[in-house]
Coordinates of C-alpha atoms in Angstrom, one line a residue:
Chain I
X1 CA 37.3 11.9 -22.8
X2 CA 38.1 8.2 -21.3
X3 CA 41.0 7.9 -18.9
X4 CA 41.4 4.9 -20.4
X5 CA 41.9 1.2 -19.3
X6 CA 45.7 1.5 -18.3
X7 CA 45.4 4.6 -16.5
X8 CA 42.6 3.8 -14.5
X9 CA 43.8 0.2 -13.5
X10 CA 47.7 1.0 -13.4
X11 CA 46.2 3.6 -10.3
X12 CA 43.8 0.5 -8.9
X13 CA 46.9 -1.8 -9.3
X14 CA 49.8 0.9 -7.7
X15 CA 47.5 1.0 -4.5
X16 CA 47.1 -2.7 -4.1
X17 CA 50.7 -3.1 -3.8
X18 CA 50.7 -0.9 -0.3
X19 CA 47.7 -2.8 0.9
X20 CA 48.9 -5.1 4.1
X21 CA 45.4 -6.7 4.3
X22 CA 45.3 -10.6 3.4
X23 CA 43.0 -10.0 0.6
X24 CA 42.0 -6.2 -1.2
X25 CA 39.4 -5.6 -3.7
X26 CA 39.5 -1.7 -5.2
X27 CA 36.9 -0.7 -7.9
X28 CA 36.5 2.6 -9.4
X29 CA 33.6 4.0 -11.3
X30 CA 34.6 7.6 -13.5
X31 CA 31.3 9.3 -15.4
X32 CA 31.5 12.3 -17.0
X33 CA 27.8 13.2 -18.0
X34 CA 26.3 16.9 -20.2
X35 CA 22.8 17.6 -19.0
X36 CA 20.7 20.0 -20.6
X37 CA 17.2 20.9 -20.0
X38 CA 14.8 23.0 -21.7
X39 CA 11.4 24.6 -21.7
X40 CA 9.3 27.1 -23.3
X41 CA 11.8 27.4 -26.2
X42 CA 14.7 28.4 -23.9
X43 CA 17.7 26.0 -22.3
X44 CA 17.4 26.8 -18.8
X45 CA 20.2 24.8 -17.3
X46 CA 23.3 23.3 -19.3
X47 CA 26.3 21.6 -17.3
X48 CA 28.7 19.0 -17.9
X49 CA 29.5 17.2 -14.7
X50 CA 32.6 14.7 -13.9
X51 CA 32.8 11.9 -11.2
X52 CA 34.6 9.4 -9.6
X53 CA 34.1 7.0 -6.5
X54 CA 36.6 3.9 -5.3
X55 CA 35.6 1.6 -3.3
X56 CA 38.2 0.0 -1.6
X57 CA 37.1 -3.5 0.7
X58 CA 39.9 -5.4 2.6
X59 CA 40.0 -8.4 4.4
X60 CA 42.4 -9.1 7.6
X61 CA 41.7 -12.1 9.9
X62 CA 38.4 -12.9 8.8
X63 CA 37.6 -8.9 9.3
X64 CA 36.1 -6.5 6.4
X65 CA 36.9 -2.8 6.0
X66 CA 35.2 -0.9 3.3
X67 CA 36.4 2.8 2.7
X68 CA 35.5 5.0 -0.2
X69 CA 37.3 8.2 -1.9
X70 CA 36.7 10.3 -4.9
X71 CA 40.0 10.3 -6.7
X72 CA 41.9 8.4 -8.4
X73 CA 45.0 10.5 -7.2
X74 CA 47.7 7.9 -5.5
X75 CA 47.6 9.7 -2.1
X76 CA 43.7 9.5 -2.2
X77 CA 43.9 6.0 -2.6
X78 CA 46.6 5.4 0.2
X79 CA 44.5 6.8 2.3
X80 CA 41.3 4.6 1.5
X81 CA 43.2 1.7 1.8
X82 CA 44.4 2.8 5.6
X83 CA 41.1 3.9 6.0
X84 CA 39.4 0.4 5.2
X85 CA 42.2 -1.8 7.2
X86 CA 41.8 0.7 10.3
X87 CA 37.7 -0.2 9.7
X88 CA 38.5 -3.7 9.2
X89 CA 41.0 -3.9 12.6
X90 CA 37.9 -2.1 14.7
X91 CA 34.5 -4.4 13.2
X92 CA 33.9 -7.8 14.1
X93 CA 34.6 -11.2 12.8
X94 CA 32.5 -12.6 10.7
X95 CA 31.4 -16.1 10.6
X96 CA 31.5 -15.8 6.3
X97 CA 33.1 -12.4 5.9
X98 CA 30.8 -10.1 3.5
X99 CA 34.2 -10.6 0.9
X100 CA 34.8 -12.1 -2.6
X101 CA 36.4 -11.7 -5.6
X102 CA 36.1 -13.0 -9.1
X103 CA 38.8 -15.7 -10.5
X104 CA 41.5 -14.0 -12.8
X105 CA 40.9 -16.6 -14.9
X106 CA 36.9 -16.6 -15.5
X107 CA 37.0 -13.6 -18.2
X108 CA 33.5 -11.8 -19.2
X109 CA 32.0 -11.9 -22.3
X110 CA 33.6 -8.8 -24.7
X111 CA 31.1 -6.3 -24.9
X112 CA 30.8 -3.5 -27.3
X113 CA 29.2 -0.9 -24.6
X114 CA 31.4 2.2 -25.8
X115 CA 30.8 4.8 -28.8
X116 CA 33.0 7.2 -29.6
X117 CA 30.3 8.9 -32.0
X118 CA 27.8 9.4 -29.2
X119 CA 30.5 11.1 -27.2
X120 CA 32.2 12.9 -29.7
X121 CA 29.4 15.0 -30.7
X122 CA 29.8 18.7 -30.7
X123 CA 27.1 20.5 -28.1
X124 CA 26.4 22.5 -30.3
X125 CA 24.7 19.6 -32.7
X126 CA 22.7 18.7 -29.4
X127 CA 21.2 22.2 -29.1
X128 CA 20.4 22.7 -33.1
X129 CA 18.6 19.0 -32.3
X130 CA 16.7 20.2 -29.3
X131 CA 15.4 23.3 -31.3
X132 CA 14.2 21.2 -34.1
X133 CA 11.9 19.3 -31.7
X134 CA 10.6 22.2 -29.6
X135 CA 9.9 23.9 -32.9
X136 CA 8.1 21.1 -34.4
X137 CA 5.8 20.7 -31.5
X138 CA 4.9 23.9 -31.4
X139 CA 3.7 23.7 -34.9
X140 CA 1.3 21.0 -33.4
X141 CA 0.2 23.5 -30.8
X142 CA 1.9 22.3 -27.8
X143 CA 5.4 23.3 -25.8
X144 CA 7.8 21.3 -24.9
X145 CA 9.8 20.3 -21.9
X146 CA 12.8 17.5 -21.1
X147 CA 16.4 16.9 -21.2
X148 CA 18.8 15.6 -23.2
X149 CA 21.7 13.6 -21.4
X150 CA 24.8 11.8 -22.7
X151 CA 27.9 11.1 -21.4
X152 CA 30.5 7.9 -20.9
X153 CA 31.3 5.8 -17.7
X154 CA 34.3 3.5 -17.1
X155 CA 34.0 0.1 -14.5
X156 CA 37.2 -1.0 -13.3
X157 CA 37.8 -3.7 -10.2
X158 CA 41.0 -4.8 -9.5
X159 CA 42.0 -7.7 -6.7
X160 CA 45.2 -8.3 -5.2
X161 CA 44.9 -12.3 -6.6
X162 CA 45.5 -10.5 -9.9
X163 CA 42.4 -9.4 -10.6
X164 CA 41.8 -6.8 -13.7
X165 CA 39.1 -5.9 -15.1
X166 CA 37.7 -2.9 -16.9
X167 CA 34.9 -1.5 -19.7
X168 CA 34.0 2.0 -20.8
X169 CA 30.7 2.5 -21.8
X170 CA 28.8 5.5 -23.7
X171 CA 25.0 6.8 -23.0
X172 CA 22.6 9.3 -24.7
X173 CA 18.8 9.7 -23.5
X174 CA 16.4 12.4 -24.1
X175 CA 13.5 12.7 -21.9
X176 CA 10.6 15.1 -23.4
X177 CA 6.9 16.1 -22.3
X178 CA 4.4 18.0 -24.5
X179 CA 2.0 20.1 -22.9
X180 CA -0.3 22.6 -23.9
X181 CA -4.2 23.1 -23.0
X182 CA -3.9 21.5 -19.7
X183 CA -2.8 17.8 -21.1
X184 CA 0.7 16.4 -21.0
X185 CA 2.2 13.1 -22.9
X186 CA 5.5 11.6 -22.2
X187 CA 8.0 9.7 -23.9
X188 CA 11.6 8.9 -23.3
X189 CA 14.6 6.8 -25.3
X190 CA 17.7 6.3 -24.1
X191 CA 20.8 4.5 -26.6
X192 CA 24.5 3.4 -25.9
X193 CA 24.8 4.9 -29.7
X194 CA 23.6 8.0 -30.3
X195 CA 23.0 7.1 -34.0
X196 CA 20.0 4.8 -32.7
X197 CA 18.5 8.0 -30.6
X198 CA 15.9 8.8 -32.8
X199 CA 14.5 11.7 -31.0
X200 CA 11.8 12.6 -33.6
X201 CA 10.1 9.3 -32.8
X202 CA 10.0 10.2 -28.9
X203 CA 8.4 13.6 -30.1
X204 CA 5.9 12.2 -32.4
X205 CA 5.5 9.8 -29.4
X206 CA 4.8 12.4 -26.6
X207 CA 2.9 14.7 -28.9
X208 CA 0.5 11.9 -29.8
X209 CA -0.3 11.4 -26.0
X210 CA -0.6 15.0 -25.5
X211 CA -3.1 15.4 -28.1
X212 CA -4.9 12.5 -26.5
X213 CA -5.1 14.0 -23.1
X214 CA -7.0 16.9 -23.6
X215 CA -10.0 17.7 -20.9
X216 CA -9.3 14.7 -18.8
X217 CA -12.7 13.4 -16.2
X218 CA -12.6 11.8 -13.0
X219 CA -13.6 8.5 -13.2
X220 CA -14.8 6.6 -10.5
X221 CA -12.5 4.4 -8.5
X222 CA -12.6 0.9 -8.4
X223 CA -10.8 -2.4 -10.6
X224 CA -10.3 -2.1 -14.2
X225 CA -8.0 -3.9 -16.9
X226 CA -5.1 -2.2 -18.1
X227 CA -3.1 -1.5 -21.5
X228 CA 0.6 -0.6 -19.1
X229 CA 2.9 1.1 -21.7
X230 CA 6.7 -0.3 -21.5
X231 CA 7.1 2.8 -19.1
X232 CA 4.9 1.8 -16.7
X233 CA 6.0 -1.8 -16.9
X234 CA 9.7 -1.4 -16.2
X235 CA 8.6 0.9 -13.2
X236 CA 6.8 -2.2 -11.8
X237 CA 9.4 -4.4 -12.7
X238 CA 12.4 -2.5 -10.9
X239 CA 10.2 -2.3 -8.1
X240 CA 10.0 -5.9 -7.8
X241 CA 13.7 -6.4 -8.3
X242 CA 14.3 -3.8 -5.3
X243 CA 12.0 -5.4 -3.0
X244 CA 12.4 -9.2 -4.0
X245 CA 15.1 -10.6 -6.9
X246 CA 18.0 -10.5 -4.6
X247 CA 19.6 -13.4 -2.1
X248 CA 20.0 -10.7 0.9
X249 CA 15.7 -9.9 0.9
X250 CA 15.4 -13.8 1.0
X251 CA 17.7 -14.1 3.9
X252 CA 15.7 -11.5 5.8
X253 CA 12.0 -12.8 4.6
X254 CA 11.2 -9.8 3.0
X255 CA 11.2 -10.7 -0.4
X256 CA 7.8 -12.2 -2.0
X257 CA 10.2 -15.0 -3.2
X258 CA 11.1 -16.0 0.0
X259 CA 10.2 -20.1 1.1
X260 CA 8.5 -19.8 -2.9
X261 CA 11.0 -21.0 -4.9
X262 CA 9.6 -23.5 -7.5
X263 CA 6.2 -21.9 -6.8
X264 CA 3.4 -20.3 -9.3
X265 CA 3.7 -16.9 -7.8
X266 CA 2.3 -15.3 -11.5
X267 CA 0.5 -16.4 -15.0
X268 CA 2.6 -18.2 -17.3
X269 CA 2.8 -15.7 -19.8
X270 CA 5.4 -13.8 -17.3
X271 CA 8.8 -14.6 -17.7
X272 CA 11.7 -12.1 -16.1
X273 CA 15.6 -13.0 -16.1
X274 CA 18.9 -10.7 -15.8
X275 CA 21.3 -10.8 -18.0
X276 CA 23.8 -8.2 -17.8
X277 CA 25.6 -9.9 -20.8
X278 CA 22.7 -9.3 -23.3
X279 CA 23.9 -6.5 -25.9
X280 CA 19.8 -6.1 -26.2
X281 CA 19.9 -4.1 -23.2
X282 CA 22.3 -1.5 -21.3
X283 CA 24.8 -4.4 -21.1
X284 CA 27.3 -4.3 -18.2
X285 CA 29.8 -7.5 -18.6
X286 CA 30.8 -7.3 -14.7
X287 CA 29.8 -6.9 -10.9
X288 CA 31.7 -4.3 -8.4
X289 CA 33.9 -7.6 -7.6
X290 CA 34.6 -8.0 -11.1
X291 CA 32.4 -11.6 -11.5
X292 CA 31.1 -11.9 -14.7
X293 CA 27.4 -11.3 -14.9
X294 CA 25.6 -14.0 -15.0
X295 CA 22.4 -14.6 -17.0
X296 CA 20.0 -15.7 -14.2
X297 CA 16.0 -16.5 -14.7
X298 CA 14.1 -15.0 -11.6
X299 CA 10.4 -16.1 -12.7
X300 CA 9.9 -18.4 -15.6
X301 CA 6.5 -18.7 -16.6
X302 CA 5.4 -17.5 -13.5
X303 CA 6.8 -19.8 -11.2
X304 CA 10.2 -18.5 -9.0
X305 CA 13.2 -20.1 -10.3
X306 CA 15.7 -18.0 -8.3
X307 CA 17.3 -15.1 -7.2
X308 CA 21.0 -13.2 -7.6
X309 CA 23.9 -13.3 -5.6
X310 CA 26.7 -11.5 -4.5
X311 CA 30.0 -13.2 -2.7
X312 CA 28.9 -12.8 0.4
X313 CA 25.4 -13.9 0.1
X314 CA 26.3 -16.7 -2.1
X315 CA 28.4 -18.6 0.4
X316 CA 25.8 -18.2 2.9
X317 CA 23.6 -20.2 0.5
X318 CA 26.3 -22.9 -0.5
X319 CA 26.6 -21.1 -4.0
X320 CA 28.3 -19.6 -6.5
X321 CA 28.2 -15.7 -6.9
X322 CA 25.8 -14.8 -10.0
X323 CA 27.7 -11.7 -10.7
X324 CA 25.2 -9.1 -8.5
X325 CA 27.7 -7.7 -6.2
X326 CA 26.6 -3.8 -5.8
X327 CA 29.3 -1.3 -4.8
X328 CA 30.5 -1.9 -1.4
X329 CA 29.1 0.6 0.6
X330 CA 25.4 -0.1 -0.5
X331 CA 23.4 -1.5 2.0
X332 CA 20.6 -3.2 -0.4
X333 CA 22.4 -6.9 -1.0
X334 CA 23.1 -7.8 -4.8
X335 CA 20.0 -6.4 -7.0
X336 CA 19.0 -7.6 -10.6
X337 CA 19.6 -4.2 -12.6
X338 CA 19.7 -5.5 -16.5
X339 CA 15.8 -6.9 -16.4
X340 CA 14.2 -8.7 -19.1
X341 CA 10.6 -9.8 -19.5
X342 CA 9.7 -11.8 -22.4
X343 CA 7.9 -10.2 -25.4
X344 CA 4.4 -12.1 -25.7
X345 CA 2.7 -12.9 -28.9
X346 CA 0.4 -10.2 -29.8
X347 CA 1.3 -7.6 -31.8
X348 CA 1.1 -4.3 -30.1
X349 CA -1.1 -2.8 -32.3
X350 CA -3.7 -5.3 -31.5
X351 CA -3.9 -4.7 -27.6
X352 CA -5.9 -1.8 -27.5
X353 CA -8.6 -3.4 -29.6
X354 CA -8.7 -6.8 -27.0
X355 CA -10.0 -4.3 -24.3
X356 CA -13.9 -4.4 -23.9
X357 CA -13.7 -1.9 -21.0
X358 CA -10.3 -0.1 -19.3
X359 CA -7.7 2.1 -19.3
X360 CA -4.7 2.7 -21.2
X361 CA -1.9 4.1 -19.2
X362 CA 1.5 5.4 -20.4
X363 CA 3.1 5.7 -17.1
X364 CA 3.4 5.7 -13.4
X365 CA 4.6 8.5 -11.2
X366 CA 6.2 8.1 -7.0
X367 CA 5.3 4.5 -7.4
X368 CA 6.6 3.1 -4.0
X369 CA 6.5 -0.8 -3.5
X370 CA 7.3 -0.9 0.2
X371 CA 3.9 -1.1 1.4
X372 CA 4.4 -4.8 1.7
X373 CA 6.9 -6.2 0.3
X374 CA 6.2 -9.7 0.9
X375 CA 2.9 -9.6 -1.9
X376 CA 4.6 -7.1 -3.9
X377 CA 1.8 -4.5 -2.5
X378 CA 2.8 -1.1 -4.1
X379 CA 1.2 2.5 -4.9
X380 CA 1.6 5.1 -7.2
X381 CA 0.0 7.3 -9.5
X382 CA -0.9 7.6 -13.2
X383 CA 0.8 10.4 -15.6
X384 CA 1.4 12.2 -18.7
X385 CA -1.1 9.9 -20.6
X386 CA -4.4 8.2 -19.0
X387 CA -7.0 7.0 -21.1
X388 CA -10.6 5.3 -21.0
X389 CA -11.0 2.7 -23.6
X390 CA -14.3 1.0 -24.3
X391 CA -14.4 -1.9 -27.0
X392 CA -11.3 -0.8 -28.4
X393 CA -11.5 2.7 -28.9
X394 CA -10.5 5.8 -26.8
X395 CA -13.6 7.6 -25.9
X396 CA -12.4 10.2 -22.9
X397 CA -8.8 11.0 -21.5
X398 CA -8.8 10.4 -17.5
X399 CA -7.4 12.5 -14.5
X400 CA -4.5 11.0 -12.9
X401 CA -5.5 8.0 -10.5
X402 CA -3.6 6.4 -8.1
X403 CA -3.4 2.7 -7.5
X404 CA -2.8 0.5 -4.8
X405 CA -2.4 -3.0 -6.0
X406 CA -0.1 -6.3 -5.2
X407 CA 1.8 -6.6 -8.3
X408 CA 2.2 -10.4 -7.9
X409 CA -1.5 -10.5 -8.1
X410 CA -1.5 -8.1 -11.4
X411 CA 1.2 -10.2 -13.0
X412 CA -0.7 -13.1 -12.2
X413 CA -3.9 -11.4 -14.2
X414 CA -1.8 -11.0 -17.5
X415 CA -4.4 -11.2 -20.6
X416 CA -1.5 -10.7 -23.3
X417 CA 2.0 -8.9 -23.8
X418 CA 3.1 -7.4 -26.4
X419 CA 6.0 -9.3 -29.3
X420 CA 7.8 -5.6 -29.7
X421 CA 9.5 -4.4 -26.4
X422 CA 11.0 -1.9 -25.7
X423 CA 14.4 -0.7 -23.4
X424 CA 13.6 2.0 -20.6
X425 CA 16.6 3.5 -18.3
X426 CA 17.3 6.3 -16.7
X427 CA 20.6 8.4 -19.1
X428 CA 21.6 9.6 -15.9
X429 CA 23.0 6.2 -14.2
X430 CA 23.8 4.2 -17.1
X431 CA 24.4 0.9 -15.9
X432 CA 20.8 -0.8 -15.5
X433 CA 18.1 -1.3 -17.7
X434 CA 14.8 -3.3 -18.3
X435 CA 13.9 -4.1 -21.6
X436 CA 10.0 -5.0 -21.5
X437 CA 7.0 -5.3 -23.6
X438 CA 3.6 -3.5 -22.7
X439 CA 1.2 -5.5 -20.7
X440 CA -2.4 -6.3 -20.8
X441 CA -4.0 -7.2 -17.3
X442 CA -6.9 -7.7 -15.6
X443 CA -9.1 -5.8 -12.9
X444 CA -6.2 -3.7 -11.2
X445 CA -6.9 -1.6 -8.5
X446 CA -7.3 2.2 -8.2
X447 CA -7.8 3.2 -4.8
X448 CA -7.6 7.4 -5.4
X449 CA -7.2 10.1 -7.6
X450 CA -5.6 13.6 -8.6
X451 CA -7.7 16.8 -8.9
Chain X
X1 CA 6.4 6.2 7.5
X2 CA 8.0 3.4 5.8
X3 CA 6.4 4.2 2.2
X4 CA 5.6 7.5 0.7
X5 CA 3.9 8.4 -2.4
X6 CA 2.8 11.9 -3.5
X7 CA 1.7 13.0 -7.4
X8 CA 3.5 15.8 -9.6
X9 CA 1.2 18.0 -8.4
X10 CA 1.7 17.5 -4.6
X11 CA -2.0 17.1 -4.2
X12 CA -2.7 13.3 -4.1
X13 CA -0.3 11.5 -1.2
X14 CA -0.6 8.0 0.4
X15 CA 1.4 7.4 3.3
X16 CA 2.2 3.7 5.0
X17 CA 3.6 3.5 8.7
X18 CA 4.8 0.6 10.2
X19 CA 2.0 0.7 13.6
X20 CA -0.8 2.2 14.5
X21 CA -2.9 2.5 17.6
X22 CA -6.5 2.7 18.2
X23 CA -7.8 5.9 19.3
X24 CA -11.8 5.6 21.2
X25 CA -13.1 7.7 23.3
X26 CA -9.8 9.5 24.2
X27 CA -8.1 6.0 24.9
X28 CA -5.9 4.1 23.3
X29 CA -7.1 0.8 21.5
X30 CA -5.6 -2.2 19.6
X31 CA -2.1 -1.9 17.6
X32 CA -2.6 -1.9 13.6
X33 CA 0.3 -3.2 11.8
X34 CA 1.3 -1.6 8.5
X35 CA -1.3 0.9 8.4
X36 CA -1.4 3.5 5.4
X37 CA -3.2 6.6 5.1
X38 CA -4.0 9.1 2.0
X39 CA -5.7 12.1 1.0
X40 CA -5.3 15.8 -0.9
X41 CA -3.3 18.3 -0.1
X42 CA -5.0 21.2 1.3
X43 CA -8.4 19.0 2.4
X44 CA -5.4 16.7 4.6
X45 CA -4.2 20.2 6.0
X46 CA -7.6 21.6 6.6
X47 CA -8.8 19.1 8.5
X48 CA -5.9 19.4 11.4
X49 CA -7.8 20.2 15.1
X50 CA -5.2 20.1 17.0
X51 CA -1.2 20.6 17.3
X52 CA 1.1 19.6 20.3
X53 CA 3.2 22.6 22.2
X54 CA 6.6 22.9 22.3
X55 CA 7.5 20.6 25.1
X56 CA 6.6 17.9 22.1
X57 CA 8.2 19.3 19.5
X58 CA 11.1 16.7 18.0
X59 CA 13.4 17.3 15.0
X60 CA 13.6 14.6 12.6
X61 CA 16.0 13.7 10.4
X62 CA 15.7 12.2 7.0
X63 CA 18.8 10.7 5.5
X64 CA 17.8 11.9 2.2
X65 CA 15.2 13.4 -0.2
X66 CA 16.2 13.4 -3.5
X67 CA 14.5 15.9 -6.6
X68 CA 15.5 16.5 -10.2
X69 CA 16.6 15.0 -13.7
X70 CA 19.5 14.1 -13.4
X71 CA 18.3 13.2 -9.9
X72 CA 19.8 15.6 -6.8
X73 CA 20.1 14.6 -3.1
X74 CA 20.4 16.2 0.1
X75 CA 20.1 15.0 3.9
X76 CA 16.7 17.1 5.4
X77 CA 15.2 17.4 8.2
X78 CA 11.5 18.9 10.1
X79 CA 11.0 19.4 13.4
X80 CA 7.1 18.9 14.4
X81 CA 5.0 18.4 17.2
X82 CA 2.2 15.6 17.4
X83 CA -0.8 16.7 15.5
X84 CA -4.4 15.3 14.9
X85 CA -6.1 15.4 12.0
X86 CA -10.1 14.4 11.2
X87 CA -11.6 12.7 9.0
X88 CA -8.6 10.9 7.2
X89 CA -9.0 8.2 5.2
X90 CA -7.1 4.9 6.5
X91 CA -6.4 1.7 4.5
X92 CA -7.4 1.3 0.9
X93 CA -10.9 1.3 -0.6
X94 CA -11.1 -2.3 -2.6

């Protein structure tokens, strides 16, 4: 059950009174998540968990102090904010003082993030559901494995210039793997509405690469083109964001953006913004200093347009914050978490049947994009779903492979994306997204593989 | 190691490192920058000739390793001695 906007900020607002910094910024994120998993017919783990973390940043002379707690409780918060002034008292000025916060009077965009219905649901309707699907797939010959998540969250940032801001939102995801004979296929939705959930589809979805992935070969090593399912996509495309769409791995040169503004760094068919305002994905109206998000293009067909911003970061660069600020203890710099590529023109039904010769992947496993982040050089590994295609047509399932492969170089081999796309997330954060169509490219690389 | 990537199965890894040296004829050669290195499993452990004694042996800690849906983490550490291993692959076939 929400706390609810007044109780939450009333709390935020109480301890901002006692603050003697010159500036404070307190933001509070509550989450109250039910996780069950299942396999082999049985629920082997079923818990509801409840969280909350404040952040509290001050400013004194030109000095920050950050200080967290876990409670909204008055005398927990008293404390944070003598813990962050005693921090801020002990650091060392700062030329532009990692500190901002949002004008009271720039409002974000009302978003409808929150449904009761998902929430409201009994557990025992989520059980009954997750027996129907473990049933029906073993009917097809196959068990079943996953989870089921779904819970709320509330934002809330208040500022002692006024500041107020605050949005619940609600999630459901389901998260399921067939397997049977030695082949697995994966699928995963995840909805703000739980009426949208549609977990037969994610069944009928799994199953079909299950069936598919019977008696996989080894295949030798080497480039190939690749059908990239919206799975594998977003994997790629997070990766990139980590390592590259925010203003702090510009400042330090690590990004693959870095000194390439305005340059062709992919083909034009790629086209990636953030838009935390865009009810198409897991919108989030707000950063963790209550700016609104703002919709930002990162790579326009293919060429670097820009980057996000925090406070901080964006007075370094002489401009205005885009709305990226993370929580204040994280370490990363503002990160684009609400991704969008733009869909392409072929229908997805239609990209299997373009490839003369390659593989047809459903997603990636341990991919890790640190290998060098200034071309985007990443690995990882094939899973649940790896296919050999040869004018068109499936002719053999494929052991897992692994790949090693600069992804600015794949994106810069795009044949074709698909017009329908699809959102991917993770049920169990809530508050980023990438919503992304499946990608054709040319000769990527596969430098290993399983046994 | 600065990047890490292992499979569901723990069989296939690939590791990256931020420097390398050289090793000929018992002496040590030119620094490799970013060099990464990957294998199986069992074959990677089978091929180890040779492990440092305890005079060598360092813990290290890792600030976190994180397993699980909904994902779990926990500060870990190993403690290890300098070992060598034969017949590694290094770098990436192209």
């Amino acid at each position: 059950m929400l706390l609810g906007e007044s109780r939450i900020l009333t709390a935020l607002k109480k301890a901002l009174k006692t603050s003697r910094a010159d500036e404070t910024l307190i933001a509070a994120q509550r989450g109250g998540r039910t996780t069950i998993r299942f396999a082999r017919k049985q629920i082997h783990q079923n818990f509801h968990e409840e969280e909350v973390t404040v952040w509290v940043k001050v400013a004194c002379g030109g000095r920050t102090g950050v200080a967290t707690t876990c409670s909204l409780n008055h005398e927990a918060l008293l404390r944070a904010v003598e813990s962050a002034l005693t921090i801020a008292r002990l650091n060392a000025r700062q030329a532009a003082p990692a500190f901002g916060t949002a004008s009271s009077k720039l409002h974000p965009r009302k978003l409808i993030a929150y449904f009761p219905a998902t929430v409201r649901r009994p557990l025992t309707q989520h059980v009954r559901m997750i027996q129907k699907l473990w049933n029906r797939c073993e009917s097809k010959g196959a068990d079943l494995a996953g989870s089921f998540v779904v819970g709320e969250d509330e934002l809330a940032v208040a500022g002692s210039r006024g500041l107020a801001r605050y949005q619940p939102f609600s999630i459901a995801g389901i998260r399921l793997v067939a397997a049977g004979d030695g082949a697995s296929g994966f699928a995963t939705r995840v909805v703000r509405d739980i009426a949208g959930l549609d977990p037969e589809a994610a069944l009928e979805r799994a199953w079909n690469f299950c069936r598919m992935n019977r008696n996989p070969r080894p295949i030798p090593l080497g480039k190939y083109d690749v059908l990239l399912e919206p799975e594998a996509v977003a994997e790629l495309l997070e990766w990139l964001s980590t390592i590259g769409f925010g203003a702090k791995q510009i400042v330090e040169g690590t990004s693959f953006m870095a000194g390439r503004i305005g340059e062709k760094l992919m083909h034009r068919l790629i086209t990636i913004s953030d838009d935390g305002q865009n009810p198409e994905g897991l919108g989030v109206p707000f950063d963790y200093e209550g700016v609104p998000k703002q919709r930002v293009c990162l790579i326009e067909r293919g060429v670097a347009q820009g980057v996000v911003y925090d406070s901080h970061y964006a007075r370094l660069h002489r401009r205005h914050s885009t709305g990226h600020a993370p929580a204040y203890d994280e370490s990363e710099g503002p990160l684009a978490g609400n991704l969008f590529m733009a869909p392409g023109e072929t229908p997805y039904r239609d990209l299997l049947k373009q490839m003369d010769r390659g593989l047809w992947i459903n997603r990636f496993h341990y991919v890790n994009g640190l290998l060098r982040p200034q071309e985007a050089l990443m690995t990882g590994l094939t899973r649940d779903g790896t296919f050999l295609v040869k004018k068109g047509k499936v002719v053999q399932a494929v052991k897992n492979l692994r790949f090693t492969q600069s992804i600015l170089e794949a994106f810069s081999n795009a044949i074709a994306a698909s017009k329908e796309r699809t959102l991917i997330a993770d049920p169990g954060q809530g508050l980023s997204a990438a919503v992304v169509p499946a990608l054709l490219l040319k000769d990527f690389t596969f430098t290993g593989q399983t046994r | 190691n600065k990047s890490w990537s292992i499979d569901d199965r723990r069989l296939n890894f690939q590791f990256g490192t931020e420097i390398g040296w050289e090793i000929r004829s018992g002496k040590i050669g030119q620094a490799l920058k970013n060099p990464v290195y990957t294998g199986i499993t069992p074959e990677f452990w089978r091929s180890c000739s040779g492990v440092a004694g305890p005079g060598e042996w360092q813990l290290y800690g890792v600030p976190n390793c994180a397993k699980g849906e909904p994902v779990q983490l926990m500060h870990v550490g190993h403690g290890a001695s300098p070992a060598r291993f034969e017949r590694v692959q290094v770098g990436r076939r192209r």
